[in-house]
């Protein structure tokens, strides 16, 4: 990982981007999650059922926060979310915890790492598969209790601190409802499509065109989101090589919560 050089197709020095995959609910999970989301917060109801159309993060802000959060998947403000480790070493657990709680400095959300499995909204594995991912916000409530809602497939006891911060803060951002910044409809990324499909079809992702569409190319529609301006420093933005982007400027390699992320999550959970 770390800084990548120029990635020419076929180059042996091509950097490995460890990207998290979007988690998509099945039909039944979706129904369960939607009912739970409405119960969680009245803000999760679609606008026509709300007394006012004004929504957090919408264009009504005078000083717009950045980053994007999927509407309808927010936790109740002031919530304590139970977190349960389904596996993992003591070291892995401690290292995840110390990164995750960084969100609580800015969001009115707390994490209870002593929660039992039955009371945990967030269930973490390190071995479900070799990827890192999390369900988005209240989508976690649609997942059967026996299954993890978050996975850290490449974080080991001896993984370096920067990588723990980059990955754990990012996945807990998803757990609070944040989506990938490169899919923010107000984002400025214009893809070099053939290069993007070729890149993600190779190792370590081996994605089909459809998987690359879902995880990289497609953007959310503006009404799906509480979004503001694209934030090039967001922890929810992955590093993309210059070769994948028209105009040839890479995205930054962000490893920490940005000022925009902090401001945004504070607006979402005041
Ligand atoms: Zn992600």
mmCIF file of C-alpha atoms and ligand atoms in Angstrom:
data_model
loop_
_atom_site.group_PDB
_atom_site.id
_atom_site.type_symbol
_atom_site.label_atom_id
_atom_site.label_comp_id
_atom_site.label_asym_id
_atom_site.label_seq_id
_atom_site.Cartn_x
_atom_site.Cartn_y
_atom_site.Cartn_z
ATOM 1 C CA UNK A 1 0.000 0.000 0.000
ATOM 2 C CA UNK A 2 1.118 3.588 0.616
ATOM 3 C CA UNK A 3 1.941 5.893 -2.232
ATOM 4 C CA UNK A 4 1.592 4.399 -5.626
ATOM 5 C CA UNK A 5 3.651 5.239 -8.625
ATOM 6 C CA UNK A 6 2.199 5.564 -12.064
ATOM 7 C CA UNK A 7 0.182 2.489 -12.856
ATOM 8 C CA UNK A 8 0.559 1.425 -16.432
ATOM 9 C CA UNK A 9 -1.584 -1.469 -17.540
ATOM 10 C CA UNK A 10 0.324 -4.657 -16.977
ATOM 11 C CA UNK A 11 2.978 -3.026 -14.837
ATOM 12 C CA UNK A 12 4.285 -5.391 -12.166
ATOM 13 C CA UNK A 13 4.630 -2.465 -9.784
ATOM 14 C CA UNK A 14 0.949 -1.715 -9.901
ATOM 15 C CA UNK A 15 -0.130 -0.810 -6.361
ATOM 16 C CA UNK A 16 -2.632 -2.958 -4.572
ATOM 17 C CA UNK A 17 -5.691 -0.942 -3.605
ATOM 18 C CA UNK A 18 -7.352 -2.603 -0.645
ATOM 19 C CA UNK A 19 -10.898 -1.399 -1.222
ATOM 20 C CA UNK A 20 -13.977 -2.174 0.712
ATOM 21 C CA UNK A 21 -16.967 -3.561 -1.167
ATOM 22 C CA UNK A 22 -20.431 -2.113 -0.747
ATOM 23 C CA UNK A 23 -22.697 -4.485 1.145
ATOM 24 C CA UNK A 24 -26.068 -4.898 -0.470
ATOM 25 C CA UNK A 25 -29.062 -6.290 1.393
ATOM 26 C CA UNK A 26 -31.111 -9.165 0.024
ATOM 27 C CA UNK A 27 -34.873 -8.691 -0.467
ATOM 28 C CA UNK A 28 -35.908 -9.941 2.980
ATOM 29 C CA UNK A 29 -33.063 -8.162 4.738
ATOM 30 C CA UNK A 30 -34.099 -4.955 2.994
ATOM 31 C CA UNK A 31 -37.666 -5.145 4.305
ATOM 32 C CA UNK A 32 -36.477 -5.948 7.822
ATOM 33 C CA UNK A 33 -33.921 -3.110 7.688
ATOM 34 C CA UNK A 34 -36.405 -0.560 6.380
ATOM 35 C CA UNK A 35 -38.950 -1.318 9.121
ATOM 36 C CA UNK A 36 -36.193 -1.104 11.729
ATOM 37 C CA UNK A 37 -34.923 2.185 10.249
ATOM 38 C CA UNK A 38 -38.387 3.798 10.500
ATOM 39 C CA UNK A 39 -38.611 2.657 14.109
ATOM 40 C CA UNK A 40 -35.097 3.963 14.796
ATOM 41 C CA UNK A 41 -35.756 7.523 13.674
ATOM 42 C CA UNK A 42 -38.633 9.414 12.064
ATOM 43 C CA UNK A 43 -36.013 11.128 9.910
ATOM 44 C CA UNK A 44 -35.583 7.847 8.077
ATOM 45 C CA UNK A 45 -39.052 8.061 6.540
ATOM 46 C CA UNK A 46 -39.264 9.240 2.953
ATOM 47 C CA UNK A 47 -39.921 12.995 2.581
ATOM 48 C CA UNK A 48 -43.633 12.722 1.694
ATOM 49 C CA UNK A 49 -44.307 11.265 5.154
ATOM 50 C CA UNK A 50 -42.443 14.007 6.907
ATOM 51 C CA UNK A 51 -43.871 17.270 8.182
ATOM 52 C CA UNK A 52 -41.091 19.182 6.453
ATOM 53 C CA UNK A 53 -39.014 18.549 3.371
ATOM 54 C CA UNK A 54 -35.971 20.116 4.900
ATOM 55 C CA UNK A 55 -33.301 17.496 5.482
ATOM 56 C CA UNK A 56 -29.948 17.394 7.107
ATOM 57 C CA UNK A 57 -27.096 18.064 4.809
ATOM 58 C CA UNK A 58 -29.323 19.205 1.971
ATOM 59 C CA UNK A 59 -28.582 22.350 0.038
ATOM 60 C CA UNK A 60 -30.203 24.494 2.750
ATOM 61 C CA UNK A 61 -26.966 24.784 4.754
ATOM 62 C CA UNK A 62 -25.178 28.068 4.768
ATOM 63 C CA UNK A 63 -21.787 26.509 5.512
ATOM 64 C CA UNK A 64 -22.192 23.146 3.837
ATOM 65 C CA UNK A 65 -20.682 20.124 5.535
ATOM 66 C CA UNK A 66 -18.935 17.680 3.267
ATOM 67 C CA UNK A 67 -19.104 13.897 2.894
ATOM 68 C CA UNK A 68 -22.290 12.014 2.095
ATOM 69 C CA UNK A 69 -24.619 9.926 4.194
ATOM 70 C CA UNK A 70 -27.344 7.732 2.820
ATOM 71 C CA UNK A 71 -30.727 9.140 3.778
ATOM 72 C CA UNK A 72 -33.063 6.768 5.545
ATOM 73 C CA UNK A 73 -30.306 4.797 7.284
ATOM 74 C CA UNK A 74 -29.485 7.058 10.197
ATOM 75 C CA UNK A 75 -29.323 6.002 13.803
ATOM 76 C CA UNK A 76 -31.314 7.963 16.368
ATOM 77 C CA UNK A 77 -29.290 10.933 17.572
ATOM 78 C CA UNK A 78 -27.687 10.289 20.951
ATOM 79 C CA UNK A 79 -27.743 6.532 20.419
ATOM 80 C CA UNK A 80 -25.384 4.113 22.129
ATOM 81 C CA UNK A 81 -24.581 1.397 19.608
ATOM 82 C CA UNK A 82 -23.626 -2.010 20.959
ATOM 83 C CA UNK A 83 -20.522 -3.543 19.397
ATOM 84 C CA UNK A 84 -19.740 -7.251 19.639
ATOM 85 C CA UNK A 85 -16.614 -9.037 18.412
ATOM 86 C CA UNK A 86 -17.490 -12.427 16.957
ATOM 87 C CA UNK A 87 -13.817 -13.458 16.772
ATOM 88 C CA UNK A 88 -10.368 -11.846 16.724
ATOM 89 C CA UNK A 89 -7.467 -11.540 19.151
ATOM 90 C CA UNK A 90 -7.357 -9.227 22.165
ATOM 91 C CA UNK A 91 -4.898 -7.037 20.238
ATOM 92 C CA UNK A 92 -7.144 -6.753 17.189
ATOM 93 C CA UNK A 93 -10.114 -5.819 19.372
ATOM 94 C CA UNK A 94 -8.244 -3.128 21.296
ATOM 95 C CA UNK A 95 -6.831 -1.640 18.111
ATOM 96 C CA UNK A 96 -10.247 -1.485 16.427
ATOM 97 C CA UNK A 97 -11.825 0.063 19.497
ATOM 98 C CA UNK A 98 -9.260 2.860 19.779
ATOM 99 C CA UNK A 99 -9.943 3.946 16.191
ATOM 100 C CA UNK A 100 -13.728 3.517 16.226
ATOM 101 C CA UNK A 101 -14.292 5.798 19.208
ATOM 102 C CA UNK A 102 -12.795 8.718 17.265
ATOM 103 C CA UNK A 103 -16.232 9.242 15.699
ATOM 104 C CA UNK A 104 -17.784 9.804 19.137
ATOM 105 C CA UNK A 105 -15.708 12.967 19.573
ATOM 106 C CA UNK A 106 -17.749 14.569 16.782
ATOM 107 C CA UNK A 107 -20.995 12.574 16.491
ATOM 108 C CA UNK A 108 -23.532 12.290 19.292
ATOM 109 C CA UNK A 109 -23.193 8.499 19.118
ATOM 110 C CA UNK A 110 -21.470 6.253 21.629
ATOM 111 C CA UNK A 111 -20.224 2.710 21.270
ATOM 112 C CA UNK A 112 -20.652 0.062 23.956
ATOM 113 C CA UNK A 113 -17.943 -2.508 23.374
ATOM 114 C CA UNK A 114 -19.215 -4.627 26.272
ATOM 115 C CA UNK A 115 -22.555 -5.307 24.562
ATOM 116 C CA UNK A 116 -23.713 -8.895 24.328
ATOM 117 C CA UNK A 117 -24.253 -10.444 20.918
ATOM 118 C CA UNK A 118 -28.020 -10.178 21.421
ATOM 119 C CA UNK A 119 -27.774 -6.435 22.123
ATOM 120 C CA UNK A 120 -25.152 -5.463 19.559
ATOM 121 C CA UNK A 121 -26.163 -3.532 16.453
ATOM 122 C CA UNK A 122 -22.608 -3.832 15.101
ATOM 123 C CA UNK A 123 -21.087 -7.333 14.987
ATOM 124 C CA UNK A 124 -17.453 -7.519 13.949
ATOM 125 C CA UNK A 125 -15.481 -10.366 12.415
ATOM 126 C CA UNK A 126 -11.877 -10.539 11.222
ATOM 127 C CA UNK A 127 -12.340 -13.796 9.358
ATOM 128 C CA UNK A 128 -15.677 -13.663 7.490
ATOM 129 C CA UNK A 129 -13.664 -13.218 4.280
ATOM 130 C CA UNK A 130 -10.445 -11.477 3.274
ATOM 131 C CA UNK A 131 -12.083 -8.105 2.557
ATOM 132 C CA UNK A 132 -12.957 -5.164 4.761
ATOM 133 C CA UNK A 133 -16.542 -3.924 4.705
ATOM 134 C CA UNK A 134 -19.522 -2.767 6.730
ATOM 135 C CA UNK A 135 -23.230 -2.480 6.187
ATOM 136 C CA UNK A 136 -24.461 1.126 5.979
ATOM 137 C CA UNK A 137 -26.099 2.623 9.110
ATOM 138 C CA UNK A 138 -29.384 0.985 10.122
ATOM 139 C CA UNK A 139 -28.971 -1.627 7.354
ATOM 140 C CA UNK A 140 -27.122 -3.481 10.130
ATOM 141 C CA UNK A 141 -30.543 -4.134 11.680
ATOM 142 C CA UNK A 142 -31.564 -6.207 8.658
ATOM 143 C CA UNK A 143 -28.761 -8.727 9.160
ATOM 144 C CA UNK A 144 -29.366 -11.989 11.026
ATOM 145 C CA UNK A 145 -27.782 -11.984 14.498
ATOM 146 C CA UNK A 146 -25.566 -14.923 13.680
ATOM 147 C CA UNK A 147 -23.803 -12.888 10.969
ATOM 148 C CA UNK A 148 -21.272 -10.053 11.176
ATOM 149 C CA UNK A 149 -22.223 -6.556 10.024
ATOM 150 C CA UNK A 150 -18.562 -5.532 9.653
ATOM 151 C CA UNK A 151 -15.388 -7.356 8.674
ATOM 152 C CA UNK A 152 -11.667 -6.536 8.792
ATOM 153 C CA UNK A 153 -10.128 -9.228 6.608
ATOM 154 C CA UNK A 154 -6.610 -7.833 6.358
ATOM 155 C CA UNK A 155 -6.102 -6.252 9.795
ATOM 156 C CA UNK A 156 -3.832 -8.492 11.849
ATOM 157 C CA UNK A 157 -2.112 -8.050 15.230
ATOM 158 C CA UNK A 158 0.972 -6.572 13.576
ATOM 159 C CA UNK A 159 -0.645 -4.450 10.827
ATOM 160 C CA UNK A 160 0.694 -0.906 10.993
ATOM 161 C CA UNK A 161 -1.132 1.847 12.864
ATOM 162 C CA UNK A 162 -1.860 3.984 9.793
ATOM 163 C CA UNK A 163 -3.645 1.087 8.129
ATOM 164 C CA UNK A 164 -5.730 0.400 11.255
ATOM 165 C CA UNK A 165 -6.781 4.036 11.353
ATOM 166 C CA UNK A 166 -7.511 4.232 7.613
ATOM 167 C CA UNK A 167 -9.613 1.072 7.551
ATOM 168 C CA UNK A 168 -11.392 1.145 10.932
ATOM 169 C CA UNK A 169 -12.393 4.825 10.776
ATOM 170 C CA UNK A 170 -13.643 4.218 7.224
ATOM 171 C CA UNK A 171 -15.741 1.142 8.111
ATOM 172 C CA UNK A 172 -17.225 2.786 11.199
ATOM 173 C CA UNK A 173 -18.099 5.725 8.931
ATOM 174 C CA UNK A 174 -20.219 3.269 6.939
ATOM 175 C CA UNK A 175 -21.736 1.926 10.172
ATOM 176 C CA UNK A 176 -22.859 5.490 10.965
ATOM 177 C CA UNK A 177 -24.449 5.751 7.515
ATOM 178 C CA UNK A 178 -21.688 7.254 5.356
ATOM 179 C CA UNK A 179 -21.183 6.082 1.781
ATOM 180 C CA UNK A 180 -18.066 6.131 -0.363
ATOM 181 C CA UNK A 181 -17.068 9.643 -1.227
ATOM 182 C CA UNK A 182 -16.257 8.688 -4.832
ATOM 183 C CA UNK A 183 -19.970 7.847 -5.246
ATOM 184 C CA UNK A 184 -21.095 11.225 -3.945
ATOM 185 C CA UNK A 185 -23.215 12.648 -6.800
ATOM 186 C CA UNK A 186 -21.676 16.023 -6.069
ATOM 187 C CA UNK A 187 -18.302 14.432 -6.618
ATOM 188 C CA UNK A 188 -15.937 15.593 -9.245
ATOM 189 C CA UNK A 189 -14.410 12.302 -10.375
ATOM 190 C CA UNK A 190 -14.614 11.601 -14.089
ATOM 191 C CA UNK A 191 -13.506 8.045 -14.703
ATOM 192 C CA UNK A 192 -11.361 6.755 -17.487
ATOM 193 C CA UNK A 193 -13.808 3.858 -17.907
ATOM 194 C CA UNK A 194 -11.772 1.300 -19.891
ATOM 195 C CA UNK A 195 -8.851 1.725 -17.474
ATOM 196 C CA UNK A 196 -11.140 1.388 -14.444
ATOM 197 C CA UNK A 197 -12.766 -1.848 -15.688
ATOM 198 C CA UNK A 198 -9.373 -3.308 -16.592
ATOM 199 C CA UNK A 199 -7.861 -2.333 -13.266
ATOM 200 C CA UNK A 200 -10.533 -3.854 -11.034
ATOM 201 C CA UNK A 201 -10.808 -6.981 -13.186
ATOM 202 C CA UNK A 202 -7.260 -7.757 -12.016
ATOM 203 C CA UNK A 203 -5.910 -8.741 -8.599
ATOM 204 C CA UNK A 204 -6.738 -8.362 -5.774
ATOM 205 C CA UNK A 205 -10.359 -7.539 -6.655
ATOM 206 C CA UNK A 206 -11.184 -9.640 -9.761
ATOM 207 C CA UNK A 207 -14.427 -7.709 -10.163
ATOM 208 C CA UNK A 208 -16.830 -8.202 -13.047
ATOM 209 C CA UNK A 209 -17.971 -5.115 -14.965
ATOM 210 C CA UNK A 210 -21.160 -5.138 -12.838
ATOM 211 C CA UNK A 211 -19.217 -5.280 -9.568
ATOM 212 C CA UNK A 212 -16.989 -2.421 -10.682
ATOM 213 C CA UNK A 213 -20.108 -0.456 -11.645
ATOM 214 C CA UNK A 214 -21.628 -0.938 -8.184
ATOM 215 C CA UNK A 215 -18.453 -0.343 -6.188
ATOM 216 C CA UNK A 216 -16.749 2.375 -8.190
ATOM 217 C CA UNK A 217 -18.581 3.942 -11.116
ATOM 218 C CA UNK A 218 -22.175 4.401 -10.039
ATOM 219 C CA UNK A 219 -23.087 7.468 -8.066
ATOM 220 C CA UNK A 220 -26.009 7.806 -5.728
ATOM 221 C CA UNK A 221 -28.829 10.085 -6.768
ATOM 222 C CA UNK A 222 -29.005 13.339 -4.853
ATOM 223 C CA UNK A 223 -32.286 12.415 -3.128
ATOM 224 C CA UNK A 224 -30.807 9.200 -1.778
ATOM 225 C CA UNK A 225 -28.342 11.240 0.205
ATOM 226 C CA UNK A 226 -27.690 13.797 2.825
ATOM 227 C CA UNK A 227 -24.700 14.990 0.902
ATOM 228 C CA UNK A 228 -22.757 18.073 0.312
ATOM 229 C CA UNK A 229 -19.780 19.037 -1.755
ATOM 230 C CA UNK A 230 -17.247 16.409 -2.732
ATOM 231 C CA UNK A 231 -14.477 16.284 -0.127
ATOM 232 C CA UNK A 232 -11.123 15.191 -1.573
ATOM 233 C CA UNK A 233 -9.772 14.699 1.963
ATOM 234 C CA UNK A 234 -12.621 12.494 3.265
ATOM 235 C CA UNK A 235 -11.734 9.199 4.964
ATOM 236 C CA UNK A 236 -14.603 7.796 2.899
ATOM 237 C CA UNK A 237 -12.671 8.458 -0.305
ATOM 238 C CA UNK A 238 -10.275 5.813 -1.522
ATOM 239 C CA UNK A 239 -7.018 6.480 -3.258
ATOM 240 C CA UNK A 240 -7.397 6.075 -7.010
ATOM 241 C CA UNK A 241 -4.471 6.114 -9.325
ATOM 242 C CA UNK A 242 -4.077 8.866 -11.915
ATOM 243 C CA UNK A 243 -4.476 6.344 -14.746
ATOM 244 C CA UNK A 244 -8.068 5.685 -13.673
ATOM 245 C CA UNK A 245 -9.186 9.306 -13.833
ATOM 246 C CA UNK A 246 -9.718 11.580 -16.816
ATOM 247 C CA UNK A 247 -7.339 14.478 -16.621
ATOM 248 C CA UNK A 248 -4.854 12.181 -14.904
ATOM 249 C CA UNK A 249 -4.868 13.533 -11.347
ATOM 250 C CA UNK A 250 -4.974 10.850 -8.643
ATOM 251 C CA UNK A 251 -7.224 11.129 -5.591
ATOM 252 C CA UNK A 252 -5.400 11.636 -2.326
ATOM 253 C CA UNK A 253 -4.353 8.800 -0.058
ATOM 254 C CA UNK A 254 -6.456 9.701 2.976
ATOM 255 C CA UNK A 255 -5.772 7.905 6.226
ATOM 256 C CA UNK A 256 -7.575 10.135 8.726
ATOM 257 C CA UNK A 257 -10.938 11.761 9.264
ATOM 258 C CA UNK A 258 -10.943 15.104 7.442
ATOM 259 C CA UNK A 259 -12.162 18.429 8.806
ATOM 260 C CA UNK A 260 -15.107 18.036 6.428
ATOM 261 C CA UNK A 261 -15.887 14.559 7.822
ATOM 262 C CA UNK A 262 -15.896 15.891 11.384
ATOM 263 C CA UNK A 263 -18.159 18.791 10.501
ATOM 264 C CA UNK A 264 -20.496 16.581 8.512
ATOM 265 C CA UNK A 265 -20.980 13.875 11.135
ATOM 266 C CA UNK A 266 -21.565 16.508 13.789
ATOM 267 C CA UNK A 267 -24.387 17.965 11.677
ATOM 268 C CA UNK A 268 -25.863 14.497 11.199
ATOM 269 C CA UNK A 269 -25.706 13.593 14.878
ATOM 270 C CA UNK A 270 -25.712 16.915 16.725
HETATM 271 ZN ZN1 LIG B 1 -16.008 1.479 2.159
#
